[in-house]
């Protein structure tokens, strides 16, 4: 007779443990990112992937801000938050003037979709392993199948 009541008590304790207060936990976490040097197309860019750690507010907007080389204005990309989406990927357009070892800051901001008010902000610095000079001056190939350049 004690076994069923002990089982119910244990199940209730497990349910209460699962109801932890996650209001202080971050909304997003960086899951990866860095610089991509595509020598075949003679292009370089950088980007990152973020994953939600808890449900994002309905109608929220994610804004990624990338520090650009050579003092160019920051590059900004936005995406609407979608319920149940597992990750969001952001990347820059092709870059010029990347310096090896220099830190480039990327910021992801979670904004209220109607007012534009910042809900949360997270940042990470990415370092390039190669210098822009390591890329060829012109693409080595053309087209999606890597055909030789004329």
PDB file of C-alpha atoms in Angstrom:
ATOM      1  CA  UNK A   1       0.000   0.000   0.000  1.00  0.00           C
ATOM      2  CA  UNK A   2       2.904   2.357   0.620  1.00  0.00           C
ATOM      3  CA  UNK A   3       4.370   1.790  -2.825  1.00  0.00           C
ATOM      4  CA  UNK A   4       1.586   3.592  -4.806  1.00  0.00           C
ATOM      5  CA  UNK A   5       1.625   6.652  -2.515  1.00  0.00           C
ATOM      6  CA  UNK A   6       5.428   6.803  -2.685  1.00  0.00           C
ATOM      7  CA  UNK A   7       5.244   6.617  -6.478  1.00  0.00           C
ATOM      8  CA  UNK A   8       2.714   9.472  -6.621  1.00  0.00           C
ATOM      9  CA  UNK A   9       4.869  11.583  -4.281  1.00  0.00           C
ATOM     10  CA  UNK A  10       7.959  10.925  -6.384  1.00  0.00           C
ATOM     11  CA  UNK A  11       6.100  11.830  -9.603  1.00  0.00           C
ATOM     12  CA  UNK A  12       4.883  15.097  -8.034  1.00  0.00           C
ATOM     13  CA  UNK A  13       8.420  15.977  -6.958  1.00  0.00           C
ATOM     14  CA  UNK A  14       9.686  15.360 -10.500  1.00  0.00           C
ATOM     15  CA  UNK A  15       6.968  17.600 -11.943  1.00  0.00           C
ATOM     16  CA  UNK A  16       7.819  20.407  -9.533  1.00  0.00           C
ATOM     17  CA  UNK A  17      11.504  20.106 -10.381  1.00  0.00           C
ATOM     18  CA  UNK A  18      10.650  20.491 -14.069  1.00  0.00           C
ATOM     19  CA  UNK A  19       8.820  23.758 -13.329  1.00  0.00           C
ATOM     20  CA  UNK A  20      11.998  25.690 -12.566  1.00  0.00           C
ATOM     21  CA  UNK A  21      12.020  29.466 -12.963  1.00  0.00           C
ATOM     22  CA  UNK A  22      13.899  30.137 -16.190  1.00  0.00           C
ATOM     23  CA  UNK A  23      13.141  33.868 -16.274  1.00  0.00           C
ATOM     24  CA  UNK A  24      16.821  34.644 -15.656  1.00  0.00           C
ATOM     25  CA  UNK A  25      18.139  32.209 -18.255  1.00  0.00           C
ATOM     26  CA  UNK A  26      19.193  33.698 -21.610  1.00  0.00           C
ATOM     27  CA  UNK A  27      16.826  33.656 -24.572  1.00  0.00           C
ATOM     28  CA  UNK A  28      19.579  32.809 -27.072  1.00  0.00           C
ATOM     29  CA  UNK A  29      23.001  31.179 -27.193  1.00  0.00           C
ATOM     30  CA  UNK A  30      25.670  31.235 -29.892  1.00  0.00           C
ATOM     31  CA  UNK A  31      25.901  27.748 -31.379  1.00  0.00           C
ATOM     32  CA  UNK A  32      28.729  28.428 -33.803  1.00  0.00           C
ATOM     33  CA  UNK A  33      30.168  30.886 -36.232  1.00  0.00           C
ATOM     34  CA  UNK A  34      33.286  32.357 -37.718  1.00  0.00           C
ATOM     35  CA  UNK A  35      34.903  33.383 -40.981  1.00  0.00           C
ATOM     36  CA  UNK A  36      34.503  31.533 -44.261  1.00  0.00           C
ATOM     37  CA  UNK A  37      37.174  32.017 -46.936  1.00  0.00           C
ATOM     38  CA  UNK A  38      36.016  30.576 -50.249  1.00  0.00           C
ATOM     39  CA  UNK A  39      39.155  30.708 -52.367  1.00  0.00           C
ATOM     40  CA  UNK A  40      37.372  29.300 -55.432  1.00  0.00           C
ATOM     41  CA  UNK A  41      35.068  32.316 -55.634  1.00  0.00           C
ATOM     42  CA  UNK A  42      37.597  34.670 -54.027  1.00  0.00           C
ATOM     43  CA  UNK A  43      35.079  35.652 -51.342  1.00  0.00           C
ATOM     44  CA  UNK A  44      35.183  35.944 -47.582  1.00  0.00           C
ATOM     45  CA  UNK A  45      32.384  36.533 -45.103  1.00  0.00           C
ATOM     46  CA  UNK A  46      31.524  35.743 -41.519  1.00  0.00           C
ATOM     47  CA  UNK A  47      28.434  34.735 -39.679  1.00  0.00           C
ATOM     48  CA  UNK A  48      26.997  32.805 -36.774  1.00  0.00           C
ATOM     49  CA  UNK A  49      24.174  30.551 -35.656  1.00  0.00           C
ATOM     50  CA  UNK A  50      22.075  31.163 -32.531  1.00  0.00           C
ATOM     51  CA  UNK A  51      19.708  28.764 -30.818  1.00  0.00           C
ATOM     52  CA  UNK A  52      16.803  29.687 -28.548  1.00  0.00           C
ATOM     53  CA  UNK A  53      17.314  28.505 -24.970  1.00  0.00           C
ATOM     54  CA  UNK A  54      13.663  29.188 -24.103  1.00  0.00           C
ATOM     55  CA  UNK A  55      10.577  30.225 -26.088  1.00  0.00           C
ATOM     56  CA  UNK A  56      10.973  33.628 -27.728  1.00  0.00           C
ATOM     57  CA  UNK A  57       8.245  36.243 -27.223  1.00  0.00           C
ATOM     58  CA  UNK A  58       5.519  36.166 -29.881  1.00  0.00           C
ATOM     59  CA  UNK A  59       6.231  38.574 -32.733  1.00  0.00           C
ATOM     60  CA  UNK A  60       9.845  39.138 -31.669  1.00  0.00           C
ATOM     61  CA  UNK A  61      12.540  40.138 -34.151  1.00  0.00           C
ATOM     62  CA  UNK A  62      16.177  39.040 -34.087  1.00  0.00           C
ATOM     63  CA  UNK A  63      18.693  41.647 -35.232  1.00  0.00           C
ATOM     64  CA  UNK A  64      22.275  40.613 -36.003  1.00  0.00           C
ATOM     65  CA  UNK A  65      24.891  43.358 -36.134  1.00  0.00           C
ATOM     66  CA  UNK A  66      28.353  42.633 -37.551  1.00  0.00           C
ATOM     67  CA  UNK A  67      31.470  44.760 -37.085  1.00  0.00           C
ATOM     68  CA  UNK A  68      32.964  45.290 -40.531  1.00  0.00           C
ATOM     69  CA  UNK A  69      36.648  45.457 -41.558  1.00  0.00           C
ATOM     70  CA  UNK A  70      38.370  48.698 -42.498  1.00  0.00           C
ATOM     71  CA  UNK A  71      35.999  50.829 -40.405  1.00  0.00           C
ATOM     72  CA  UNK A  72      33.010  50.291 -42.708  1.00  0.00           C
ATOM     73  CA  UNK A  73      29.564  50.794 -41.139  1.00  0.00           C
ATOM     74  CA  UNK A  74      28.191  47.804 -39.257  1.00  0.00           C
ATOM     75  CA  UNK A  75      26.261  45.253 -41.321  1.00  0.00           C
ATOM     76  CA  UNK A  76      22.763  44.540 -39.932  1.00  0.00           C
ATOM     77  CA  UNK A  77      20.482  41.594 -40.741  1.00  0.00           C
ATOM     78  CA  UNK A  78      17.061  40.883 -39.213  1.00  0.00           C
ATOM     79  CA  UNK A  79      14.817  37.833 -38.969  1.00  0.00           C
ATOM     80  CA  UNK A  80      11.380  37.307 -37.450  1.00  0.00           C
ATOM     81  CA  UNK A  81      11.213  34.815 -34.602  1.00  0.00           C
ATOM     82  CA  UNK A  82       9.148  31.758 -35.466  1.00  0.00           C
ATOM     83  CA  UNK A  83       7.607  29.471 -32.847  1.00  0.00           C
ATOM     84  CA  UNK A  84       9.445  26.170 -32.653  1.00  0.00           C
ATOM     85  CA  UNK A  85      12.370  27.230 -34.855  1.00  0.00           C
ATOM     86  CA  UNK A  86      15.481  25.462 -33.596  1.00  0.00           C
ATOM     87  CA  UNK A  87      18.154  27.863 -34.860  1.00  0.00           C
ATOM     88  CA  UNK A  88      18.732  31.086 -36.760  1.00  0.00           C
ATOM     89  CA  UNK A  89      21.659  31.712 -39.110  1.00  0.00           C
ATOM     90  CA  UNK A  90      23.046  35.151 -39.947  1.00  0.00           C
ATOM     91  CA  UNK A  91      25.931  36.072 -42.256  1.00  0.00           C
ATOM     92  CA  UNK A  92      27.457  39.108 -43.912  1.00  0.00           C
ATOM     93  CA  UNK A  93      27.768  39.914 -47.574  1.00  0.00           C
ATOM     94  CA  UNK A  94      31.247  39.308 -49.056  1.00  0.00           C
ATOM     95  CA  UNK A  95      33.897  41.310 -47.181  1.00  0.00           C
ATOM     96  CA  UNK A  96      37.162  43.034 -48.053  1.00  0.00           C
ATOM     97  CA  UNK A  97      40.064  44.000 -45.796  1.00  0.00           C
ATOM     98  CA  UNK A  98      39.899  41.189 -43.230  1.00  0.00           C
ATOM     99  CA  UNK A  99      42.967  41.139 -40.991  1.00  0.00           C
ATOM    100  CA  UNK A 100      44.260  37.860 -39.540  1.00  0.00           C
ATOM    101  CA  UNK A 101      43.903  37.637 -35.761  1.00  0.00           C
ATOM    102  CA  UNK A 102      41.813  40.817 -35.439  1.00  0.00           C
ATOM    103  CA  UNK A 103      38.648  40.443 -33.367  1.00  0.00           C
ATOM    104  CA  UNK A 104      35.369  41.330 -35.080  1.00  0.00           C
ATOM    105  CA  UNK A 105      32.371  41.773 -32.793  1.00  0.00           C
ATOM    106  CA  UNK A 106      28.967  40.318 -33.623  1.00  0.00           C
ATOM    107  CA  UNK A 107      25.859  41.223 -31.629  1.00  0.00           C
ATOM    108  CA  UNK A 108      22.474  39.517 -31.644  1.00  0.00           C
ATOM    109  CA  UNK A 109      19.593  41.552 -30.260  1.00  0.00           C
ATOM    110  CA  UNK A 110      16.118  40.283 -29.448  1.00  0.00           C
ATOM    111  CA  UNK A 111      13.606  43.055 -30.127  1.00  0.00           C
ATOM    112  CA  UNK A 112       9.911  43.469 -29.455  1.00  0.00           C
ATOM    113  CA  UNK A 113       8.239  43.172 -32.859  1.00  0.00           C
ATOM    114  CA  UNK A 114       5.807  46.049 -32.361  1.00  0.00           C
ATOM    115  CA  UNK A 115       7.751  48.658 -30.391  1.00  0.00           C
ATOM    116  CA  UNK A 116      11.327  47.777 -31.375  1.00  0.00           C
ATOM    117  CA  UNK A 117      12.325  47.772 -27.706  1.00  0.00           C
ATOM    118  CA  UNK A 118      15.358  45.641 -26.904  1.00  0.00           C
ATOM    119  CA  UNK A 119      14.446  42.591 -24.834  1.00  0.00           C
ATOM    120  CA  UNK A 120      17.922  41.021 -24.703  1.00  0.00           C
ATOM    121  CA  UNK A 121      21.338  41.409 -26.302  1.00  0.00           C
ATOM    122  CA  UNK A 122      24.293  39.009 -26.602  1.00  0.00           C
ATOM    123  CA  UNK A 123      27.676  39.496 -28.220  1.00  0.00           C
ATOM    124  CA  UNK A 124      30.623  37.415 -29.327  1.00  0.00           C
ATOM    125  CA  UNK A 125      33.944  38.217 -30.957  1.00  0.00           C
ATOM    126  CA  UNK A 126      35.165  36.231 -33.950  1.00  0.00           C
ATOM    127  CA  UNK A 127      38.807  36.127 -35.085  1.00  0.00           C
ATOM    128  CA  UNK A 128      39.927  35.472 -38.658  1.00  0.00           C
ATOM    129  CA  UNK A 129      42.530  32.729 -39.110  1.00  0.00           C
ATOM    130  CA  UNK A 130      43.569  34.093 -42.513  1.00  0.00           C
ATOM    131  CA  UNK A 131      44.296  37.468 -43.993  1.00  0.00           C
ATOM    132  CA  UNK A 132      42.334  38.836 -46.943  1.00  0.00           C
ATOM    133  CA  UNK A 133      45.583  38.786 -48.941  1.00  0.00           C
ATOM    134  CA  UNK A 134      45.467  34.957 -48.933  1.00  0.00           C
ATOM    135  CA  UNK A 135      42.524  35.034 -51.357  1.00  0.00           C
ATOM    136  CA  UNK A 136      43.143  35.212 -55.106  1.00  0.00           C
ATOM    137  CA  UNK A 137      42.435  38.516 -56.862  1.00  0.00           C
ATOM    138  CA  UNK A 138      39.829  36.944 -59.184  1.00  0.00           C
ATOM    139  CA  UNK A 139      37.577  33.903 -58.790  1.00  0.00           C
ATOM    140  CA  UNK A 140      39.251  30.674 -59.867  1.00  0.00           C
ATOM    141  CA  UNK A 141      35.948  29.195 -61.066  1.00  0.00           C
ATOM    142  CA  UNK A 142      32.582  30.373 -62.367  1.00  0.00           C
ATOM    143  CA  UNK A 143      29.135  28.887 -61.924  1.00  0.00           C
ATOM    144  CA  UNK A 144      27.655  26.536 -59.345  1.00  0.00           C
ATOM    145  CA  UNK A 145      29.561  23.456 -60.560  1.00  0.00           C
ATOM    146  CA  UNK A 146      32.967  25.091 -60.173  1.00  0.00           C
ATOM    147  CA  UNK A 147      33.644  25.346 -63.904  1.00  0.00           C
ATOM    148  CA  UNK A 148      37.095  26.749 -64.697  1.00  0.00           C
ATOM    149  CA  UNK A 149      37.147  30.500 -65.225  1.00  0.00           C
ATOM    150  CA  UNK A 150      37.616  31.522 -68.872  1.00  0.00           C
TER     151      UNK A 150
END
